[in-house]
Short mmCIF file of C-alpha atoms and ligand atoms in Angstrom, two decimals:
data_model
loop_
_atom_site.label_atom_id
_atom_site.label_comp_id
_atom_site.label_asym_id
_atom_site.label_seq_id
_atom_site.Cartn_x
_atom_site.Cartn_y
_atom_site.Cartn_z
CA MET A 1283 0.00 0.00 0.00
CA SER A 1284 1.26 3.48 -0.83
CA LYS A 1285 2.60 5.41 2.13
CA VAL A 1286 0.29 8.23 1.00
CA LEU A 1287 -2.84 6.13 1.70
CA ASP A 1288 -1.55 5.52 5.20
CA LEU A 1289 -1.01 9.29 5.65
CA ILE A 1290 -4.57 9.96 4.43
CA GLN A 1291 -5.87 7.58 7.11
CA GLN A 1292 -3.79 9.37 9.73
CA GLU A 1293 -5.19 12.73 8.62
CA THR A 1294 -8.75 11.33 8.81
CA ASN A 1295 -8.05 10.17 12.36
CA ARG A 1296 -6.50 13.54 13.26
CA GLN A 1297 -9.62 15.36 12.06
CA ALA A 1298 -11.87 12.99 14.05
CA ASN A 1299 -9.94 13.75 17.25
CA THR A 1300 -9.63 17.52 16.81
CA ILE A 1301 -11.86 20.50 17.60
CA ARG A 1302 -11.64 22.23 14.23
CA LEU A 1303 -12.21 25.98 14.58
CA ILE A 1304 -10.62 27.26 11.36
CA ALA A 1305 -13.38 29.50 10.01
CA SER A 1306 -12.86 28.53 6.36
CA GLU A 1307 -12.92 24.75 6.89
CA ASN A 1308 -15.67 22.15 7.13
CA TYR A 1309 -16.45 18.48 6.46
CA ALA A 1310 -17.52 17.21 3.04
CA SER A 1311 -20.12 14.43 3.21
CA PRO A 1312 -19.34 10.81 2.27
CA GLU A 1313 -21.37 11.28 -0.96
CA ILE A 1314 -19.15 14.20 -1.94
CA LEU A 1315 -16.02 12.21 -1.12
CA THR A 1316 -17.36 9.45 -3.40
CA ALA A 1317 -17.79 11.97 -6.22
CA LEU A 1318 -14.25 13.28 -5.68
CA GLY A 1319 -12.77 9.79 -5.87
CA SER A 1320 -14.78 8.75 -8.93
CA SER A 1321 -14.09 8.00 -12.62
CA LEU A 1322 -14.92 11.62 -13.44
CA THR A 1323 -11.32 12.52 -12.70
CA ASN A 1324 -10.33 10.49 -15.80
CA LYS A 1325 -12.14 12.78 -18.22
CA TYR A 1326 -11.15 15.91 -20.14
CA SER A 1327 -14.05 18.28 -20.88
CA GLU A 1328 -12.69 21.60 -22.14
CA GLY A 1329 -15.58 23.90 -23.00
CA TYR A 1330 -19.07 24.07 -21.54
CA PRO A 1331 -22.10 21.70 -21.66
CA GLN A 1332 -23.05 20.94 -25.27
CA HIS A 1333 -19.98 22.87 -26.50
CA ARG A 1334 -16.98 20.69 -25.70
CA TYR A 1335 -13.76 19.99 -27.54
CA TYR A 1336 -13.67 16.26 -26.70
CA GLU A 1337 -16.22 13.49 -27.17
CA GLY A 1338 -17.77 11.32 -24.46
CA GLN A 1339 -19.46 14.08 -22.48
CA GLU A 1340 -23.02 12.72 -22.21
CA PHE A 1341 -22.85 12.24 -18.44
CA ILE A 1342 -20.38 15.01 -17.66
CA ASP A 1343 -22.67 17.54 -19.35
CA GLN A 1344 -25.62 16.46 -17.23
CA ILE A 1345 -23.58 16.71 -14.05
CA GLU A 1346 -22.32 20.21 -14.85
CA LEU A 1347 -25.82 21.37 -15.78
CA ILE A 1348 -27.17 20.12 -12.42
CA ALA A 1349 -24.38 22.02 -10.60
CA ILE A 1350 -25.22 25.19 -12.57
CA GLU A 1351 -28.97 24.88 -11.93
CA ASN A 1352 -28.43 24.27 -8.21
CA ALA A 1353 -26.09 27.26 -7.95
CA LYS A 1354 -28.59 29.52 -9.74
CA LYS A 1355 -31.43 28.37 -7.49
CA LEU A 1356 -29.45 28.67 -4.27
CA PHE A 1357 -28.23 32.20 -4.96
CA LYS A 1358 -31.22 33.42 -7.04
CA SER A 1359 -28.84 34.23 -9.87
CA LYS A 1360 -29.47 34.10 -13.61
CA PHE A 1361 -26.03 32.75 -14.57
CA ALA A 1362 -23.49 30.54 -12.83
CA ASN A 1363 -20.05 29.30 -13.78
CA VAL A 1364 -18.98 26.26 -11.73
CA GLN A 1365 -15.62 25.50 -13.35
CA ALA A 1366 -13.14 27.74 -11.48
CA TYR A 1367 -10.73 25.48 -9.62
CA SER A 1368 -11.04 27.45 -6.39
CA GLY A 1369 -11.65 30.93 -4.94
CA SER A 1370 -8.39 32.56 -6.05
CA PRO A 1371 -8.74 31.52 -9.72
CA ALA A 1372 -12.41 32.58 -9.58
CA ASN A 1373 -11.41 36.10 -8.54
CA LEU A 1374 -8.66 36.13 -11.15
CA ALA A 1375 -11.21 35.12 -13.80
CA VAL A 1376 -13.36 38.11 -12.83
CA TYR A 1377 -10.35 40.43 -13.17
CA LEU A 1378 -9.53 38.90 -16.57
CA ALA A 1379 -13.15 39.36 -17.64
CA LEU A 1380 -13.50 42.99 -16.55
CA LEU A 1381 -10.07 44.62 -16.34
CA GLN A 1382 -6.88 45.41 -18.22
CA PRO A 1383 -3.40 45.18 -16.65
CA GLY A 1384 -2.72 48.34 -14.67
CA ASP A 1385 -6.39 49.09 -13.96
CA THR A 1386 -7.19 50.23 -10.43
CA ILE A 1387 -9.04 48.03 -7.92
CA LEU A 1388 -10.17 48.84 -4.38
CA GLY A 1389 -10.47 46.04 -1.79
CA LEU A 1390 -10.27 45.40 1.95
CA ALA A 1391 -6.63 45.19 3.13
CA LEU A 1392 -5.43 41.70 4.07
CA SER A 1393 -4.33 42.99 7.47
CA SER A 1394 -7.90 44.22 8.11
CA GLY A 1395 -9.51 40.90 7.21
CA GLY A 1396 -9.39 40.99 3.39
CA HIS A 1397 -7.92 38.35 1.08
CA LEU A 1398 -4.65 38.05 -0.85
CA THR A 1399 -6.52 38.14 -4.17
CA HIS A 1400 -8.27 41.40 -3.28
CA GLY A 1401 -5.11 43.31 -4.28
CA HIS A 1402 -2.35 42.34 -1.86
CA LYS A 1403 1.06 43.22 -3.24
CA VAL A 1404 2.39 39.64 -3.18
CA SER A 1405 -0.57 38.41 -5.26
CA ILE A 1406 -0.98 38.81 -9.01
CA SER A 1407 -3.98 41.01 -8.14
CA GLY A 1408 -1.60 43.52 -6.56
CA LYS A 1409 1.26 43.06 -9.02
CA TRP A 1410 -0.58 43.36 -12.34
CA LEU A 1411 -3.30 45.73 -11.17
CA ASN A 1412 -3.02 49.06 -9.38
CA SER A 1413 -4.36 48.09 -5.98
CA ILE A 1414 -5.74 50.48 -3.37
CA SER A 1415 -6.93 49.20 0.01
CA TYR A 1416 -9.60 50.26 2.46
CA GLY A 1417 -9.60 49.34 6.14
CA LEU A 1418 -11.63 49.31 9.34
CA THR A 1419 -12.74 51.89 11.88
CA THR A 1420 -11.09 51.74 15.31
CA ASP A 1421 -14.02 49.72 16.66
CA GLY A 1422 -13.45 47.02 14.02
CA TYR A 1423 -16.16 47.80 11.44
CA ILE A 1424 -15.60 48.35 7.69
CA ASN A 1425 -14.82 52.01 7.10
CA TYR A 1426 -17.45 52.82 4.45
CA ASP A 1427 -16.59 56.54 4.51
CA GLN A 1428 -13.02 55.65 3.63
CA ILE A 1429 -14.23 53.47 0.72
CA GLU A 1430 -16.22 56.43 -0.57
CA LYS A 1431 -13.28 58.82 -0.23
CA LEU A 1432 -10.79 56.42 -1.89
CA ALA A 1433 -13.28 55.66 -4.66
CA GLN A 1434 -13.69 59.38 -5.44
CA GLU A 1435 -9.95 59.96 -5.30
CA HIS A 1436 -8.68 56.95 -7.30
CA LYS A 1437 -11.69 56.10 -9.50
CA PRO A 1438 -11.11 52.32 -9.38
CA LYS A 1439 -12.62 50.25 -12.18
CA LEU A 1440 -13.63 47.58 -9.66
CA ILE A 1441 -14.52 47.68 -5.96
CA ILE A 1442 -14.33 44.39 -4.04
CA SER A 1443 -16.44 43.61 -1.00
CA GLY A 1444 -16.04 40.47 1.08
CA HIS A 1445 -13.52 39.22 3.58
CA SER A 1446 -11.71 36.33 5.22
CA ALA A 1447 -11.63 37.55 8.80
CA TYR A 1448 -14.46 39.99 9.43
CA PRO A 1449 -17.08 39.18 12.09
CA ARG A 1450 -19.78 41.69 11.10
CA GLN A 1451 -22.40 41.96 8.36
CA VAL A 1452 -21.34 43.71 5.17
CA ASP A 1453 -23.36 46.61 3.77
CA PHE A 1454 -23.32 45.49 0.13
CA LYS A 1455 -25.90 48.17 -0.72
CA ARG A 1456 -23.63 50.99 0.43
CA ILE A 1457 -20.60 49.58 -1.43
CA GLY A 1458 -22.72 49.01 -4.55
CA GLU A 1459 -23.93 52.61 -4.43
CA ILE A 1460 -20.36 53.89 -4.11
CA ALA A 1461 -19.30 51.74 -7.09
CA LYS A 1462 -22.24 52.96 -9.15
CA SER A 1463 -21.49 56.61 -8.34
CA ILE A 1464 -18.09 56.34 -10.06
CA GLY A 1465 -19.07 53.85 -12.79
CA ALA A 1466 -17.06 50.99 -11.20
CA TYR A 1467 -17.96 47.33 -11.13
CA HIS A 1468 -18.73 45.76 -7.74
CA LEU A 1469 -17.44 42.24 -7.05
CA ALA A 1470 -18.74 40.61 -3.87
CA ASP A 1471 -16.48 37.74 -2.77
CA ILE A 1472 -18.78 35.99 -0.29
CA SER A 1473 -16.65 32.85 0.15
CA HIS A 1474 -16.87 32.98 3.94
CA ILE A 1475 -20.55 33.83 4.29
CA SER A 1476 -22.13 32.32 1.16
CA GLY A 1477 -24.29 29.89 3.15
CA LEU A 1478 -25.60 32.74 5.27
CA VAL A 1479 -26.40 34.75 2.13
CA ALA A 1480 -28.11 31.78 0.43
CA THR A 1481 -30.32 31.11 3.44
CA GLY A 1482 -31.29 34.76 4.00
CA LEU A 1483 -29.29 35.09 7.23
CA HIS A 1484 -27.06 37.79 5.72
CA PRO A 1485 -28.16 40.47 3.22
CA HIS A 1486 -27.66 39.39 -0.41
CA PRO A 1487 -25.13 41.26 -2.60
CA PHE A 1488 -27.58 41.22 -5.55
CA PRO A 1489 -28.75 43.65 -6.92
CA TYR A 1490 -25.90 45.77 -5.52
CA ALA A 1491 -23.05 43.66 -6.94
CA ASP A 1492 -22.35 42.92 -10.61
CA ILE A 1493 -20.63 39.63 -9.88
CA ILE A 1494 -20.47 37.31 -6.86
CA THR A 1495 -17.71 34.78 -6.25
CA THR A 1496 -17.68 32.10 -3.58
CA THR A 1497 -15.67 29.04 -2.77
CA THR A 1498 -17.67 25.84 -2.31
CA HIS A 1499 -15.66 24.13 0.44
CA LYS A 1500 -16.27 26.47 3.37
CA ILE A 1501 -19.73 27.01 4.88
CA LEU A 1502 -21.37 25.45 1.75
CA ARG A 1503 -19.85 22.09 2.86
CA GLY A 1504 -18.84 21.08 -0.66
CA PRO A 1505 -15.56 20.00 -2.22
CA ARG A 1506 -12.85 22.51 -3.12
CA GLY A 1507 -14.05 24.70 -5.97
CA ALA A 1508 -15.84 27.97 -6.68
CA LEU A 1509 -18.93 29.58 -8.18
CA ILE A 1510 -19.03 32.79 -10.20
CA LEU A 1511 -22.52 34.27 -10.32
CA THR A 1512 -24.09 37.17 -12.19
CA ASN A 1513 -27.45 38.39 -13.46
CA ASP A 1514 -25.95 40.20 -16.45
CA PRO A 1515 -25.82 38.14 -19.68
CA GLU A 1516 -22.92 40.12 -21.13
CA LEU A 1517 -20.83 39.70 -17.97
CA ALA A 1518 -21.75 36.01 -17.83
CA GLN A 1519 -20.28 35.50 -21.31
CA LYS A 1520 -17.13 37.40 -20.38
CA VAL A 1521 -16.72 35.33 -17.22
CA ASP A 1522 -17.18 32.03 -19.07
CA LYS A 1523 -14.52 33.04 -21.61
CA ALA A 1524 -12.17 34.20 -18.85
CA VAL A 1525 -12.44 30.88 -16.96
CA PHE A 1526 -12.03 28.83 -20.14
CA PRO A 1527 -10.02 29.35 -22.28
CA GLY A 1528 -8.67 32.47 -20.54
CA LEU A 1529 -7.29 30.87 -17.41
CA GLN A 1530 -7.95 27.16 -17.22
CA GLY A 1531 -7.99 23.99 -19.29
CA GLY A 1532 -10.15 20.97 -18.51
CA PRO A 1533 -12.56 21.46 -15.62
CA HIS A 1534 -12.22 19.19 -12.57
CA ASN A 1535 -15.33 17.13 -13.29
CA ASN A 1536 -15.12 15.17 -10.06
CA ASN A 1537 -15.17 18.43 -8.07
CA ILE A 1538 -18.07 19.77 -10.14
CA ALA A 1539 -20.03 16.61 -9.32
CA GLY A 1540 -19.26 17.16 -5.63
CA ILE A 1541 -20.42 20.77 -5.94
CA ALA A 1542 -23.69 19.62 -7.55
CA ILE A 1543 -24.31 17.27 -4.62
CA ALA A 1544 -23.36 19.84 -1.97
CA LEU A 1545 -25.67 22.50 -3.43
CA GLU A 1546 -28.53 19.99 -3.66
CA TYR A 1547 -28.28 19.58 0.13
CA ASP A 1548 -27.78 23.33 0.67
CA LEU A 1549 -31.18 23.86 -0.97
CA LYS A 1550 -32.94 21.77 1.70
CA PRO A 1551 -34.59 23.41 4.76
CA GLU A 1552 -32.17 21.55 7.10
CA TYR A 1553 -29.33 23.61 5.66
CA THR A 1554 -31.00 26.83 6.87
CA ASP A 1555 -31.19 25.25 10.36
CA TYR A 1556 -27.49 24.43 10.10
CA CYS A 1557 -26.58 28.01 9.13
CA LYS A 1558 -28.70 29.43 11.98
CA GLN A 1559 -26.86 27.16 14.41
CA VAL A 1560 -23.48 28.25 12.97
CA ILE A 1561 -24.32 31.85 13.94
CA THR A 1562 -25.83 30.86 17.31
CA ASN A 1563 -22.67 28.89 18.10
CA ALA A 1564 -20.37 31.75 17.06
CA LYS A 1565 -22.29 34.16 19.29
CA ALA A 1566 -22.20 31.64 22.16
CA LEU A 1567 -18.46 31.08 21.72
CA SER A 1568 -17.86 34.83 21.65
CA LYS A 1569 -19.83 35.29 24.90
CA ALA A 1570 -18.12 32.34 26.57
CA MET A 1571 -14.70 33.75 25.64
CA GLN A 1572 -15.68 37.19 26.96
CA ASN A 1573 -16.79 35.58 30.22
CA ARG A 1574 -13.24 34.23 30.51
CA ASP A 1575 -11.78 37.72 30.06
CA PHE A 1576 -10.90 37.42 26.36
CA GLU A 1577 -11.28 40.57 24.25
CA ILE A 1578 -13.34 40.00 21.10
CA VAL A 1579 -12.72 42.37 18.18
CA SER A 1580 -15.76 44.62 17.59
CA GLY A 1581 -17.27 43.20 20.79
CA GLY A 1582 -18.84 40.12 19.20
CA THR A 1583 -19.97 38.56 15.93
CA GLU A 1584 -22.88 38.55 13.50
CA ASN A 1585 -21.66 35.67 11.38
CA HIS A 1586 -19.68 32.43 11.67
CA LEU A 1587 -16.39 33.76 13.06
CA LEU A 1588 -14.80 35.81 15.80
CA LEU A 1589 -11.42 37.42 16.25
CA VAL A 1590 -9.80 37.18 19.66
CA ASP A 1591 -7.54 40.09 20.62
CA LEU A 1592 -4.89 38.54 22.88
CA ARG A 1593 -3.08 41.66 24.05
CA ASN A 1594 -4.56 41.55 27.57
CA LYS A 1595 -3.40 37.91 27.89
CA ASN A 1596 0.23 38.71 27.21
CA ILE A 1597 0.51 36.03 24.53
CA ASP A 1598 0.71 36.27 20.74
CA GLY A 1599 -1.46 34.47 18.20
CA ASP A 1600 1.36 32.33 16.87
CA THR A 1601 2.32 30.95 20.28
CA LEU A 1602 -1.30 30.32 21.25
CA SER A 1603 -2.39 28.67 17.98
CA LYS A 1604 0.63 26.33 18.20
CA ALA A 1605 -0.16 25.48 21.85
CA LEU A 1606 -3.82 24.87 20.95
CA ASN A 1607 -2.74 22.59 18.12
CA LYS A 1608 -0.77 20.53 20.65
CA VAL A 1609 -4.01 19.82 22.53
CA ASN A 1610 -5.93 19.08 19.29
CA ILE A 1611 -7.71 22.43 18.96
CA GLU A 1612 -7.15 23.78 15.46
CA THR A 1613 -7.24 27.55 14.93
CA ASN A 1614 -5.19 30.09 13.01
CA LYS A 1615 -3.21 33.10 14.11
CA ASN A 1616 -4.66 36.33 12.77
CA THR A 1617 -3.89 40.02 12.77
CA ILE A 1618 -6.33 42.20 14.68
CA PRO A 1619 -7.34 45.67 13.39
CA PHE A 1620 -4.40 48.11 13.53
CA ASP A 1621 -2.10 45.30 14.68
CA THR A 1622 1.42 46.61 15.16
CA ALA A 1623 2.88 43.08 15.36
CA SER A 1624 4.13 41.10 12.35
CA PRO A 1625 1.65 38.77 10.58
CA PHE A 1626 3.95 35.90 11.66
CA LYS A 1627 3.39 36.78 15.33
CA PRO A 1628 0.12 38.73 15.27
CA ASN A 1629 -1.92 39.67 18.32
CA GLY A 1630 -4.96 37.56 17.54
CA ILE A 1631 -6.48 34.24 16.64
CA ARG A 1632 -9.52 33.57 14.44
CA LEU A 1633 -12.20 31.12 15.59
CA GLY A 1634 -15.02 29.84 13.37
CA THR A 1635 -17.97 27.54 13.97
CA PRO A 1636 -18.94 25.99 10.57
CA ALA A 1637 -17.04 22.70 11.09
CA VAL A 1638 -18.01 22.06 14.72
CA THR A 1639 -21.64 22.86 13.87
CA THR A 1640 -21.57 20.22 11.11
CA LEU A 1641 -20.55 17.74 13.83
CA GLY A 1642 -23.63 18.73 15.84
CA LEU A 1643 -22.08 20.88 18.58
CA LYS A 1644 -24.44 23.34 20.29
CA GLU A 1645 -24.24 26.42 22.55
CA GLN A 1646 -23.29 24.51 25.73
CA ASP A 1647 -20.37 22.92 23.83
CA MET A 1648 -19.03 26.41 23.11
CA GLU A 1649 -18.67 26.85 26.88
CA THR A 1650 -16.57 23.68 26.98
CA ILE A 1651 -14.40 24.82 24.07
CA SER A 1652 -13.76 28.24 25.54
CA GLU A 1653 -12.82 26.62 28.87
CA PHE A 1654 -10.28 24.41 27.03
CA ILE A 1655 -8.81 27.49 25.30
CA SER A 1656 -8.64 29.38 28.58
CA GLN A 1657 -6.87 26.45 30.26
CA VAL A 1658 -4.30 26.32 27.46
CA VAL A 1659 -3.56 30.04 27.91
CA ASN A 1660 -3.14 29.52 31.66
CA ASN A 1661 -0.85 26.50 31.21
CA ILE A 1662 1.04 27.59 28.12
CA ASP A 1663 4.44 26.30 29.39
CA ASN A 1664 3.16 23.38 31.43
CA GLN A 1665 3.63 20.31 29.19
CA SER A 1666 2.06 17.78 31.54
CA GLN A 1667 -1.00 19.98 32.01
CA LEU A 1668 -1.28 20.41 28.21
CA GLU A 1669 -1.15 16.61 27.83
CA LYS A 1670 -4.07 16.30 30.28
CA ILE A 1671 -6.08 18.91 28.34
CA LYS A 1672 -5.39 17.04 25.10
CA THR A 1673 -6.82 13.83 26.57
CA GLN A 1674 -9.97 15.73 27.63
CA VAL A 1675 -10.29 17.35 24.18
CA ILE A 1676 -10.11 13.97 22.41
CA GLU A 1677 -12.61 12.43 24.81
CA PHE A 1678 -14.98 15.37 24.21
CA ILE A 1679 -14.78 15.74 20.41
CA SER A 1680 -14.56 12.07 19.42
CA LYS A 1681 -18.14 11.63 20.67
CA PHE A 1682 -19.36 13.79 17.75
CA LYS A 1683 -19.47 12.15 14.33
CA TYR A 1684 -20.45 13.40 10.88
N1 LIG B 302 -7.63 30.60 3.34
C1 LIG B 302 -8.97 31.10 3.44
C2 LIG B 302 -9.30 31.46 4.85
O1 LIG B 302 -8.82 30.81 5.74
O2 LIG B 302 -10.06 32.39 5.08
C3 LIG B 302 -9.27 32.19 2.50
O3 LIG B 302 -8.93 31.80 1.22
#
């Protein structure tokens, strides 16, 4: 047996014995894993349904059409492209569709909770485009006045809303109005909150955004992949051309099948219950952390994640996330607004509830998790105590199965 199969089994076991709080992660269902490991990976299908460059597409076409229909239904969108390999290529496809090299874009700074592909200087979005960034107010909310000012000053061709580490609702209407006032496009990258948008638990970017992108492997509980959505037929054509042949070759048919299955389940009423519980759990975790004297950025959360400001605990996010990992609690270090520390040793950690909610954890379990985190902070250099906490964590989380 390949060593790799053994490592896959070890990773499966690790996930089963870990409290997974990384806000962008989740569990794909066994049906989706079957689709990912299926014969579909053997097939090349450049093009789109009914317009392919290779023969043998009778089943592949049907699968892609189901994924498209499910995406359109879930997000009440007229057009959907399901072929982008993941979120970063999806955003790149939108830039290729709408912009020329050197054009100006305006997005949330990475250090304020944005994403690399929203114009960070190390990403192609910041290298080949002229990228301007907006930030947050001192209390941790998006600074809409600053967006307006920067938009007037720099006249970007595209304004990006959306985030990777922002615990509050986004005012897509306000950003859309700013974009409209200067004739800019508005791209809403809702990768983190797409499930909340689809189920009506967060305001929808349409009709205030021209294009929406979202990954499919976060709160949507699908396989890795992305959707690009629009209601504008001209933009839809441009996006399709940008994805293929502009950026990609053959689509990953096995992933598209997994996306079709995931979205089918996301359309069921139970998925709305799941998303409601994700928010309830995030709020409960935030409260439980506050009760243990942790500072929460912006004082709480309205979505699936929270940012913990660790400055009053005299510990940095890198040290704490590594210590938590030792006791099988998986988080990531994160900058907090106006962080003066380096991103390698920032002053915060990010906690998210989509994965633990999939396992069935409820509000009272958030108390338990916050107590584990608090104990780790209090015993950061005490190896034997950390070992004891790890045993308790495994005993607690291994009872929950998906
Ligand atoms: N890496 C993702 C996240 O953790 O938010 C964004 O792409």
